[in-house]
CSV table of N, CA and C and ligand atoms in Angstrom, one decimal:
chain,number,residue,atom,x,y,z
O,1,UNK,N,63.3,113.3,103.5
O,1,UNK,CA,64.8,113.6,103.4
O,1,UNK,C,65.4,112.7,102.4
O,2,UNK,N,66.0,113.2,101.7
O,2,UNK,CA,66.6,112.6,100.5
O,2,UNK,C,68.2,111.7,100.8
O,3,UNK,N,68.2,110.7,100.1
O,3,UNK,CA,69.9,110.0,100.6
O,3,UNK,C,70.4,110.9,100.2
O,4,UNK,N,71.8,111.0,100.9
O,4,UNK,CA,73.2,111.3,100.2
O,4,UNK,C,73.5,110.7,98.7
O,5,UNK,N,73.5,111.4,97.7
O,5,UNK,CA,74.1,111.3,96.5
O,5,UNK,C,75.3,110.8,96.6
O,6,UNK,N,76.0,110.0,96.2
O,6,UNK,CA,77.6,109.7,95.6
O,6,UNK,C,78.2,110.1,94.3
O,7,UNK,N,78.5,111.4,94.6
O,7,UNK,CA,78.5,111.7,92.9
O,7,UNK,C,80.5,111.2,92.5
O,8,UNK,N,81.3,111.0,92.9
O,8,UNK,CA,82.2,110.2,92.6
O,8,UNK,C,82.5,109.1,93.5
O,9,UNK,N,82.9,107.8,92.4
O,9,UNK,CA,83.4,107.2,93.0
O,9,UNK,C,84.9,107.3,93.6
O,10,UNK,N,85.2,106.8,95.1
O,10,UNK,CA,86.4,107.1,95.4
O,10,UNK,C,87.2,105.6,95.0
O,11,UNK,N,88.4,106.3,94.1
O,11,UNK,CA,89.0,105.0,93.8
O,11,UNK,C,90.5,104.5,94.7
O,12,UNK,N,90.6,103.5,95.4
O,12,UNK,CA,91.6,103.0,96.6
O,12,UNK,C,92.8,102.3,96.0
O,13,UNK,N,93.8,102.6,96.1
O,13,UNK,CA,94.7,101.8,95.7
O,13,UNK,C,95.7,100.7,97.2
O,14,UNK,N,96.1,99.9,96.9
O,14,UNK,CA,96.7,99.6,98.2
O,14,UNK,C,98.3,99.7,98.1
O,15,UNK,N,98.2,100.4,99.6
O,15,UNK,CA,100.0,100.2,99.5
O,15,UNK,C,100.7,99.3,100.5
O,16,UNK,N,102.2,99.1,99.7
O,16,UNK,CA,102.5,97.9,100.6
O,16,UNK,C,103.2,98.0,102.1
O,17,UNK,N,102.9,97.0,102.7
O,17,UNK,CA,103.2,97.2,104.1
O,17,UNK,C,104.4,96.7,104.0
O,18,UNK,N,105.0,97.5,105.3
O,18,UNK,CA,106.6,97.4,105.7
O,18,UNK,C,106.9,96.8,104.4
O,19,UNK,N,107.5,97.4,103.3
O,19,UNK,CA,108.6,96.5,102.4
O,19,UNK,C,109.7,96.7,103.0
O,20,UNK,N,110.6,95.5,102.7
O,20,UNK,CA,112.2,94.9,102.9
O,20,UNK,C,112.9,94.8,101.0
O,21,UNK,N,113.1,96.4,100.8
O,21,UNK,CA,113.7,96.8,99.4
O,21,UNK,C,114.9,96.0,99.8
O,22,UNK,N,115.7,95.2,98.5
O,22,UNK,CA,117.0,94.7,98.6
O,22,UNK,C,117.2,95.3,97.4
O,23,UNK,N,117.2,96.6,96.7
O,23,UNK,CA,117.7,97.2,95.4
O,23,UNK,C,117.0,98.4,95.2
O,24,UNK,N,118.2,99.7,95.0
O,24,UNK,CA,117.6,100.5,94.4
O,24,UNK,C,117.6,99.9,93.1
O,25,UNK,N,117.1,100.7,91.7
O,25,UNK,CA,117.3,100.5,90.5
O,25,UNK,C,117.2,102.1,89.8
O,26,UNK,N,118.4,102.4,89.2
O,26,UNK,CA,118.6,104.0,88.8
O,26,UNK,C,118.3,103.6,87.1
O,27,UNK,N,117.0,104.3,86.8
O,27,UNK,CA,117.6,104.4,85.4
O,27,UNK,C,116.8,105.5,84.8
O,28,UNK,N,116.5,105.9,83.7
O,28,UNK,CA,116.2,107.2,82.7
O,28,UNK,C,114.4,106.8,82.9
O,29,UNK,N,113.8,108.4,82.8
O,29,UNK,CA,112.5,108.7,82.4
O,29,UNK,C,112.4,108.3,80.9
O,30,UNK,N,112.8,108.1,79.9
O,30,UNK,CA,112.5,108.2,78.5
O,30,UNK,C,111.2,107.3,78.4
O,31,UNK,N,109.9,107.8,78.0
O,31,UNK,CA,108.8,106.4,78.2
O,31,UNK,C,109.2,105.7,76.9
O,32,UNK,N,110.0,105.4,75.9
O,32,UNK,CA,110.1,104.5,75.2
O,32,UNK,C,110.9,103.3,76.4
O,33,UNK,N,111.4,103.4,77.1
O,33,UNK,CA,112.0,102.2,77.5
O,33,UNK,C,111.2,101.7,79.1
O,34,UNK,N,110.6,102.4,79.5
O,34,UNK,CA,109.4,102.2,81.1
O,34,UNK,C,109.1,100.8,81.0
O,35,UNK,N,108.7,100.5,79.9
O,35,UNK,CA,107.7,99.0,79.8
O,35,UNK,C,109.0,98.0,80.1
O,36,UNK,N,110.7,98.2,79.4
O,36,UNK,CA,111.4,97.4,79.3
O,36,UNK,C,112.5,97.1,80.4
O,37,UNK,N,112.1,98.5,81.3
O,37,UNK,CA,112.9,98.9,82.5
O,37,UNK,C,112.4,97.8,83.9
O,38,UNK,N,110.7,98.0,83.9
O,38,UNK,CA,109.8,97.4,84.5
O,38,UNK,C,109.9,95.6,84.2
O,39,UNK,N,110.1,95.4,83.0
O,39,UNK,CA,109.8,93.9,82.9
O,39,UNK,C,111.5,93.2,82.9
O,40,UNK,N,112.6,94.3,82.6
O,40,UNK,CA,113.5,94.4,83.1
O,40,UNK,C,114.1,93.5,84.5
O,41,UNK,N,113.5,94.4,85.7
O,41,UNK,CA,114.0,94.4,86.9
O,41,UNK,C,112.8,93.1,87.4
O,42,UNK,N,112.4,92.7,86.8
O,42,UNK,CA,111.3,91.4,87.6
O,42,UNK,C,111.9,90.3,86.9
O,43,UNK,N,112.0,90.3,85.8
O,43,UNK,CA,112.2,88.7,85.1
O,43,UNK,C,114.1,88.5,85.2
O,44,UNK,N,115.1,89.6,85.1
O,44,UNK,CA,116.2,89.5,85.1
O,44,UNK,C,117.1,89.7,86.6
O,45,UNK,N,116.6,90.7,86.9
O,45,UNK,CA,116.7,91.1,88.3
O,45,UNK,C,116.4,90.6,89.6
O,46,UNK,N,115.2,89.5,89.1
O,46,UNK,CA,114.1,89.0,90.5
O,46,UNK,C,113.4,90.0,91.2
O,47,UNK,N,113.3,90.7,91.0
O,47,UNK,CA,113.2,91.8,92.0
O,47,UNK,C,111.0,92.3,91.8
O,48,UNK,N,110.4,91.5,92.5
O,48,UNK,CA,109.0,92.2,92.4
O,48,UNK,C,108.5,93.3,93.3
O,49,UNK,N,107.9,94.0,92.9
O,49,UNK,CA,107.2,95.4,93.6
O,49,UNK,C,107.3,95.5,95.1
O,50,UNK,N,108.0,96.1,95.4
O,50,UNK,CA,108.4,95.9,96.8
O,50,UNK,C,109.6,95.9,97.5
O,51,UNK,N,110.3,94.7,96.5
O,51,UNK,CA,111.6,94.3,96.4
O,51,UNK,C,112.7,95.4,96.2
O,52,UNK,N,112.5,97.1,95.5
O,52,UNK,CA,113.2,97.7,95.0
O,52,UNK,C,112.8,99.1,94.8
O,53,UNK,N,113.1,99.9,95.0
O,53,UNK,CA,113.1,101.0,95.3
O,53,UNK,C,113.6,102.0,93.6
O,54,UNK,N,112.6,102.6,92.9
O,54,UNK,CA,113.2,103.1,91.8
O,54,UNK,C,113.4,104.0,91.8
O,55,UNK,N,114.6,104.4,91.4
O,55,UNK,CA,115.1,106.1,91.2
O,55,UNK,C,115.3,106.3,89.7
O,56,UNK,N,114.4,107.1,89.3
O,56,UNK,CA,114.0,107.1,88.3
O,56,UNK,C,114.5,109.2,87.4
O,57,UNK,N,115.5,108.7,87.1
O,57,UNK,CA,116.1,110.6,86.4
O,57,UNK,C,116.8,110.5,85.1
O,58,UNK,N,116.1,111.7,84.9
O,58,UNK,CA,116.7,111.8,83.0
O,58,UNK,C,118.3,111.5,83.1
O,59,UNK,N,118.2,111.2,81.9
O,59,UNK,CA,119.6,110.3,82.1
O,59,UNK,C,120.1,109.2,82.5
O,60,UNK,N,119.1,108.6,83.3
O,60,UNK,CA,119.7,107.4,84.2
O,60,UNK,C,120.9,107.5,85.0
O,61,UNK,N,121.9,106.6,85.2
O,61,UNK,CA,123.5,106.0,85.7
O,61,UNK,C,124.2,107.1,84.8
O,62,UNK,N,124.0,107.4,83.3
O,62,UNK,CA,124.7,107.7,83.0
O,62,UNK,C,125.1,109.9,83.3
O,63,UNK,N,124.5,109.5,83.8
O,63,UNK,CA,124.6,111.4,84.1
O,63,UNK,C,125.7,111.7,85.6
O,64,UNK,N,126.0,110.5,86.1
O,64,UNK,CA,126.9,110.4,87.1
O,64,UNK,C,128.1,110.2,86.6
O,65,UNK,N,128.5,110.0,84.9
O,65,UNK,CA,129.4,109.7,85.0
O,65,UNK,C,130.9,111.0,85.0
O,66,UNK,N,130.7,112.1,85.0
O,66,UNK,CA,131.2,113.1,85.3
O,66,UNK,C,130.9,114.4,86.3
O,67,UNK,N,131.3,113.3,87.7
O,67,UNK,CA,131.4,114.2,89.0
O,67,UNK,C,131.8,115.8,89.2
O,68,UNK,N,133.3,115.6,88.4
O,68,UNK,CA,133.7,116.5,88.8
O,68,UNK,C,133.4,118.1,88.0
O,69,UNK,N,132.4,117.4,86.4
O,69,UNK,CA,132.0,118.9,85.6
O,69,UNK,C,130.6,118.4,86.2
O,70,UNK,N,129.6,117.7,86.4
O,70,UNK,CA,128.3,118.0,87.0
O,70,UNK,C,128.2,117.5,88.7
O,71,UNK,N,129.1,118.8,89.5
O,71,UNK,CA,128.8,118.1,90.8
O,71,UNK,C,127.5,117.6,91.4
O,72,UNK,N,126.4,118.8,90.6
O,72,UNK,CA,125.1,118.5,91.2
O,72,UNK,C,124.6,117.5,90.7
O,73,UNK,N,124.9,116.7,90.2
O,73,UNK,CA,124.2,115.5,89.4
O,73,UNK,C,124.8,114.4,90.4
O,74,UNK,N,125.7,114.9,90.4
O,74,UNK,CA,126.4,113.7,91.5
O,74,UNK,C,126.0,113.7,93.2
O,75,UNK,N,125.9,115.1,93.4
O,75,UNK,CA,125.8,115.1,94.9
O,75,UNK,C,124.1,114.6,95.0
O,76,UNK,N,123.0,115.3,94.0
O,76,UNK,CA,121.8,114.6,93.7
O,76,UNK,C,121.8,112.9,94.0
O,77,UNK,N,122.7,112.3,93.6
O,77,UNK,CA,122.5,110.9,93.5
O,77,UNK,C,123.0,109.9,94.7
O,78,UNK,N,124.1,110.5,95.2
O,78,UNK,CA,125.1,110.4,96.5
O,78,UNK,C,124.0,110.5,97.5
O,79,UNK,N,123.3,111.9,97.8
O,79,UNK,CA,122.2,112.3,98.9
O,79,UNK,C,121.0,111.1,98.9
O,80,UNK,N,120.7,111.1,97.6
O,80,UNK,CA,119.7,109.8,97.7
O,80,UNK,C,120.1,108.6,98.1
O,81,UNK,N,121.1,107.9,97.6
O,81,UNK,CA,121.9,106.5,98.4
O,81,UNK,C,121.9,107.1,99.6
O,82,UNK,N,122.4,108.3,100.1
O,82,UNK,CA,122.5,108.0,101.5
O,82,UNK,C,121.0,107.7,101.9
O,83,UNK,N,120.4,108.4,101.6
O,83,UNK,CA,119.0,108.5,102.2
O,83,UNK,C,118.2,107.4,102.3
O,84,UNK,N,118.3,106.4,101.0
O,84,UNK,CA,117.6,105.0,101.1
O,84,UNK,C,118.2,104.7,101.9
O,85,UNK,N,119.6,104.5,101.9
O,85,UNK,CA,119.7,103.3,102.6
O,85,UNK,C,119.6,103.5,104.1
O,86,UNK,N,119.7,104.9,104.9
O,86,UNK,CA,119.3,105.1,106.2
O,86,UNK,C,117.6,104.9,106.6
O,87,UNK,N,117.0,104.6,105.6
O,87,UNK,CA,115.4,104.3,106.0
O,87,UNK,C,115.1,103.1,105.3
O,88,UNK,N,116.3,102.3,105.0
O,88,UNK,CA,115.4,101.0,104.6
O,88,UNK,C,117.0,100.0,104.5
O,89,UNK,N,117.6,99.7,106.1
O,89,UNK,CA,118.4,98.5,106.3
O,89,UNK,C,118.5,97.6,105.3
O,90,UNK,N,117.7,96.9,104.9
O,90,UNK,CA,117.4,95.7,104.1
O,90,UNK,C,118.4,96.1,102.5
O,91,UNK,N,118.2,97.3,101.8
O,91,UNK,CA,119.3,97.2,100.9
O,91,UNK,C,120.4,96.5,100.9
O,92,UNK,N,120.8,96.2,99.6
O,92,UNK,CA,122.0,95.8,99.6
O,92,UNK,C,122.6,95.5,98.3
O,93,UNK,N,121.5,96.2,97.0
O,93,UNK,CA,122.5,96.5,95.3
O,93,UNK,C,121.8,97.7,95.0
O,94,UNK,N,122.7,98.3,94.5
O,94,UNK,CA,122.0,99.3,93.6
O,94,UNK,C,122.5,98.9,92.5
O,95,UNK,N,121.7,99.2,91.7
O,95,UNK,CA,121.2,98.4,89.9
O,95,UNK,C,121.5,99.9,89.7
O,96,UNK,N,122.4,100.1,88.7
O,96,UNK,CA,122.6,101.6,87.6
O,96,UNK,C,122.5,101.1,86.6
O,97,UNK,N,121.5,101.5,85.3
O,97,UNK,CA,121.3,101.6,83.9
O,97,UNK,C,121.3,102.4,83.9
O,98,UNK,N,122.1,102.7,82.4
O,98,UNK,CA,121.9,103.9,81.2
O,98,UNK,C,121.5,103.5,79.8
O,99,UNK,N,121.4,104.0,79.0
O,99,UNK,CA,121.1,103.1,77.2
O,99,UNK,C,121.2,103.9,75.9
O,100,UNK,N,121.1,102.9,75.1
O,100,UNK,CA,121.2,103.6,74.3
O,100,UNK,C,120.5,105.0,73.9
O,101,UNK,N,121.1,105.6,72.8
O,101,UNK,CA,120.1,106.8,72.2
O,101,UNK,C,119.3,107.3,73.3
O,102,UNK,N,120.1,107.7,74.2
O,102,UNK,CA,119.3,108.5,75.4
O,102,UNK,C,119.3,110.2,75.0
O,103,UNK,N,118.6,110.6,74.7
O,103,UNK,CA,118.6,112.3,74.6
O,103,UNK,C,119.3,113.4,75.5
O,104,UNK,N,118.6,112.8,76.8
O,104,UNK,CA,119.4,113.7,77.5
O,104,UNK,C,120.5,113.8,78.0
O,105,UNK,N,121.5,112.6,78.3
O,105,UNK,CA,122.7,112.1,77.9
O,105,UNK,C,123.7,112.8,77.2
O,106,UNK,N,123.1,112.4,75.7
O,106,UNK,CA,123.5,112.8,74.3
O,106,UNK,C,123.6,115.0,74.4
O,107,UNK,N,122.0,115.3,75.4
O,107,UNK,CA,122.0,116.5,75.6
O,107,UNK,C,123.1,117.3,76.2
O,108,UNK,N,123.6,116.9,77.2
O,108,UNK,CA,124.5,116.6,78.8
O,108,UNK,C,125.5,116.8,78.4
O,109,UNK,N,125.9,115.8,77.7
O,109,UNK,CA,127.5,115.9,77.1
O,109,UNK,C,127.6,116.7,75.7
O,110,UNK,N,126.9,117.4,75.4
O,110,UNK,CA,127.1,118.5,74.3
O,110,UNK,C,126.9,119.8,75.7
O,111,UNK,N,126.5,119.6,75.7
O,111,UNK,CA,126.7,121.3,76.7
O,111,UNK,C,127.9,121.1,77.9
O,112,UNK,N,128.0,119.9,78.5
O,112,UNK,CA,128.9,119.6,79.4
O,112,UNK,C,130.5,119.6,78.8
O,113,UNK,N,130.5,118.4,77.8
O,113,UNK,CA,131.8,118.4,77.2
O,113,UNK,C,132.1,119.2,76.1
O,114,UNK,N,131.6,120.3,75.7
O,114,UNK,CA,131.6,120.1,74.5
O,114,UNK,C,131.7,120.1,73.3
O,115,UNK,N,130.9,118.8,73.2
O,115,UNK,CA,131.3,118.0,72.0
O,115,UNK,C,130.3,118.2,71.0
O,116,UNK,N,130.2,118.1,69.5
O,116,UNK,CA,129.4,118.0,68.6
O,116,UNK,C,128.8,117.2,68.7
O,117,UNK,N,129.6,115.6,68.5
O,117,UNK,CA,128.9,114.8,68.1
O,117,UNK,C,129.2,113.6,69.2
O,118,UNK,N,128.2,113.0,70.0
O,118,UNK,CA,129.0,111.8,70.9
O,118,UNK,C,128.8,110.8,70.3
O,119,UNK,N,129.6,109.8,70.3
O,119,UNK,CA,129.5,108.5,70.2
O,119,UNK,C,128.8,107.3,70.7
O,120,UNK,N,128.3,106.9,70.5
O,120,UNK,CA,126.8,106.4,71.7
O,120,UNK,C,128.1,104.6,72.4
O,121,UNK,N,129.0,104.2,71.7
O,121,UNK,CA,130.2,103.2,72.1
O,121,UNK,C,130.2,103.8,73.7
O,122,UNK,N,130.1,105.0,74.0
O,122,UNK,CA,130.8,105.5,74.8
O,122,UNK,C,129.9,105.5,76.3
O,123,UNK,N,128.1,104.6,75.7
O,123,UNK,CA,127.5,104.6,76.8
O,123,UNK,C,127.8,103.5,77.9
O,124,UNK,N,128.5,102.3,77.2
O,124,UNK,CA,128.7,101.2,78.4
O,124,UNK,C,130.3,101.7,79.3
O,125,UNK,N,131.2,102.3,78.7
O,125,UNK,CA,132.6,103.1,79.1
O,125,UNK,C,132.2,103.7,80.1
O,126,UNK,N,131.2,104.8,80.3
O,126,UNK,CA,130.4,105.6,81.3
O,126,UNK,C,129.9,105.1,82.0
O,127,UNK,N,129.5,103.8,82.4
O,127,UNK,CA,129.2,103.3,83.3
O,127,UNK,C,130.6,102.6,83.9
O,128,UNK,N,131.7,102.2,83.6
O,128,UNK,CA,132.6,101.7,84.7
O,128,UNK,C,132.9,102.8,85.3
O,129,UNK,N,133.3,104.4,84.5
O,129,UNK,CA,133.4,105.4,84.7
O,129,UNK,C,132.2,106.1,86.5
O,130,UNK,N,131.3,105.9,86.1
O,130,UNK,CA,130.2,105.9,87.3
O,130,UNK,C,130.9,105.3,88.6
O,131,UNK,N,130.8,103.5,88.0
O,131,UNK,CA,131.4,102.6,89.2
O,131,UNK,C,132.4,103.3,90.4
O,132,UNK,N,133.5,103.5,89.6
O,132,UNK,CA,135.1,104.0,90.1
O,132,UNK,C,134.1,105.6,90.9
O,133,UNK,N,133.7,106.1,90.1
O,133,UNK,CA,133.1,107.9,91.5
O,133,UNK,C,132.1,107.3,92.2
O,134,UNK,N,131.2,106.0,92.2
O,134,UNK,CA,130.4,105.7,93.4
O,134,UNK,C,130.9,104.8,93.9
O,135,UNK,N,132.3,104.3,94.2
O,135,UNK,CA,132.6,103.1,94.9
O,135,UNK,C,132.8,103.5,96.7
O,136,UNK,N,133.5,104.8,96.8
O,136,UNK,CA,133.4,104.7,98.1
O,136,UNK,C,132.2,105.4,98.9
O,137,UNK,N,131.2,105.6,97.8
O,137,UNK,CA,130.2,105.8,98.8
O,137,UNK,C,129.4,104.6,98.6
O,138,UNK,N,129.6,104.0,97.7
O,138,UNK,CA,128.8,102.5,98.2
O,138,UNK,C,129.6,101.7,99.1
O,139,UNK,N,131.2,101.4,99.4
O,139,UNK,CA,131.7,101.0,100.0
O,139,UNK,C,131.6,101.4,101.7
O,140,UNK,N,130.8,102.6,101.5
O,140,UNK,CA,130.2,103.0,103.0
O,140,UNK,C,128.8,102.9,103.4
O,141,UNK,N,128.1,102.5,102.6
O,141,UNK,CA,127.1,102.4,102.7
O,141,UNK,C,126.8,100.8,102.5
O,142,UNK,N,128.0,99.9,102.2
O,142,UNK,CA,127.8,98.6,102.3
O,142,UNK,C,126.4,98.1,100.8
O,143,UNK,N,127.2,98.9,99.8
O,143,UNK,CA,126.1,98.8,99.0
O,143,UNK,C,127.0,97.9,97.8
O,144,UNK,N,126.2,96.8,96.7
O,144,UNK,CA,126.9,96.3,95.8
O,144,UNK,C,126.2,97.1,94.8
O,145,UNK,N,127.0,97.6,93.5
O,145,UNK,CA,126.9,98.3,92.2
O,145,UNK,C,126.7,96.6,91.2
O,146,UNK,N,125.6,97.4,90.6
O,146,UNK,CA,125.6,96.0,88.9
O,146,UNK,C,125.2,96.9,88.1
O,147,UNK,N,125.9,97.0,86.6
O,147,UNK,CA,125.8,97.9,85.7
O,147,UNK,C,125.2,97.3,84.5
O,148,UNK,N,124.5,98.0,84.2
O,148,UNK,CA,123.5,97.1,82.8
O,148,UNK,C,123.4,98.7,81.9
O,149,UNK,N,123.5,98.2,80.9
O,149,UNK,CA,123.1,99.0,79.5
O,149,UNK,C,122.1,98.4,78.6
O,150,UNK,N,121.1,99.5,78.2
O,150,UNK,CA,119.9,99.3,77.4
O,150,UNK,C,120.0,99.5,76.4
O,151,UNK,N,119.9,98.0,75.0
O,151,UNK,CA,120.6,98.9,73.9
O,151,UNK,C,118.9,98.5,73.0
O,152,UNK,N,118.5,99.7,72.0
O,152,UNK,CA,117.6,98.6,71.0
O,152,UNK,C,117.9,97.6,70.7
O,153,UNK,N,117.1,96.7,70.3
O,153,UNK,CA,117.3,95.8,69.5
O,153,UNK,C,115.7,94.8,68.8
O,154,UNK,N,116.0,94.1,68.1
O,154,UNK,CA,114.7,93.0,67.2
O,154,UNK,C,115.1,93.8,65.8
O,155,UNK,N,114.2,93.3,64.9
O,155,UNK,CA,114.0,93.7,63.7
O,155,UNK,C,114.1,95.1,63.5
O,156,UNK,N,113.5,95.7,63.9
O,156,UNK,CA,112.7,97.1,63.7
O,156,UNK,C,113.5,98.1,64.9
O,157,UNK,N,114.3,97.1,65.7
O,157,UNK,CA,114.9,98.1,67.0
O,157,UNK,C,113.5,98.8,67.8
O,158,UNK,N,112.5,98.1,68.0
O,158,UNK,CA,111.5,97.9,68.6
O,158,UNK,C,111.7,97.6,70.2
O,159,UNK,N,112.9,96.7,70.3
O,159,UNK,CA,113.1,95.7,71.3
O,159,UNK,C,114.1,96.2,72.4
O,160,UNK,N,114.2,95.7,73.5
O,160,UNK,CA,115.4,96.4,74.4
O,160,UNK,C,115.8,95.5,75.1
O,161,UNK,N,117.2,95.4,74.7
O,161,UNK,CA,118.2,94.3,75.4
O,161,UNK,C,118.9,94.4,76.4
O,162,UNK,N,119.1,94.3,77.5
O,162,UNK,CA,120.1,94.5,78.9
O,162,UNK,C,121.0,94.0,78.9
O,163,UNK,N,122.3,94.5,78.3
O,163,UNK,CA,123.7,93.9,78.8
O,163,UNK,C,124.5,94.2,79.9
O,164,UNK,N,125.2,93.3,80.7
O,164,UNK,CA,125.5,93.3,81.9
O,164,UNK,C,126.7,93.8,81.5
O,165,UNK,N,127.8,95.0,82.0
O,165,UNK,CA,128.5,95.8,81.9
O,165,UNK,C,129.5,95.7,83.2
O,166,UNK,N,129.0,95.0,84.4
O,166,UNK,CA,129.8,94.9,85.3
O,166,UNK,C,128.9,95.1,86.7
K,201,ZN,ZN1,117.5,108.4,78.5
């Protein structure tokens, strides 16, 4: 009788037990900024794997900032806050970034507003803009808002800097 063959290996990842998230963090799919989003929210944030909860949608923060022409962008983001924070007590900020030269953004508000050409000045404005339509549902949900903007930057605009916006 012959062994059993193993013809793949099974590969295990571990997941973490009971985390105590103190932070969503909302920001854009674009993989040019993932690596800067990630090293982001650990070195400036504090916040290590576990610690935070990512909600991760094209556009980032900034696609909330007009409730009342994209309700479902808003009600999408409102349903989620509710929903973290009813399965995980321990919250208590949600982190909203948006950034620069975001496409879909830039996409959003040409078919949303539209406009020909946006002004990208207009991406840190959009985020107080956000603040003021998610205050009273963070104010119910006992949630603090911190608003950061991703702008390039270094030599080559290689580089991605987080400015604190409020
Ligand atoms: Zn983007």
């Amino acid at each position: 009788m012959n062994a059993p063959i193993l013809l793949e290996e099974e590969l295990l990842y571990e997941a973490l037990v009971d985390p105590q998230c103190e932070a969503i963090v909302v920001h854009c799919s674009d993989a040019r900024l993932q690596r800067a989003f990630r090293e982001f929210t650990v070195t400036e944030l504090g916040l290590a794997l576990g610690d935070f909860m990512p909600l991760v949608v094209s556009g980032g923060a900034s696609v909330l900032a007009h409730p009342e022409r994209l309700p479902k962008e808003f009600k999408f983001m409102r349903d989620r806050l509710e929903f973290y924070r009813s399965v995980m007590p321990s919250l208590k900020r949600v982190v909203l970034i948006s950034h620069e030269r975001c496409r879909y953004s830039q996409a959003l508000k040409k078919r949303v507003l539209g406009r020909g050409v946006v002004p990208e000045a207009q991406g840190p404005e959009d985020l107080r803009v956000v603040q003021a339509a998610l205050a009273p549902t963070l104010a119910k949900l006992d949630l603090r808002a911190e608003l950061f903007f991703a702008r390039f930057a270094g030599p080559e605009g290689t580089q991605i800097r987080f400015d604190r916006v409020g």
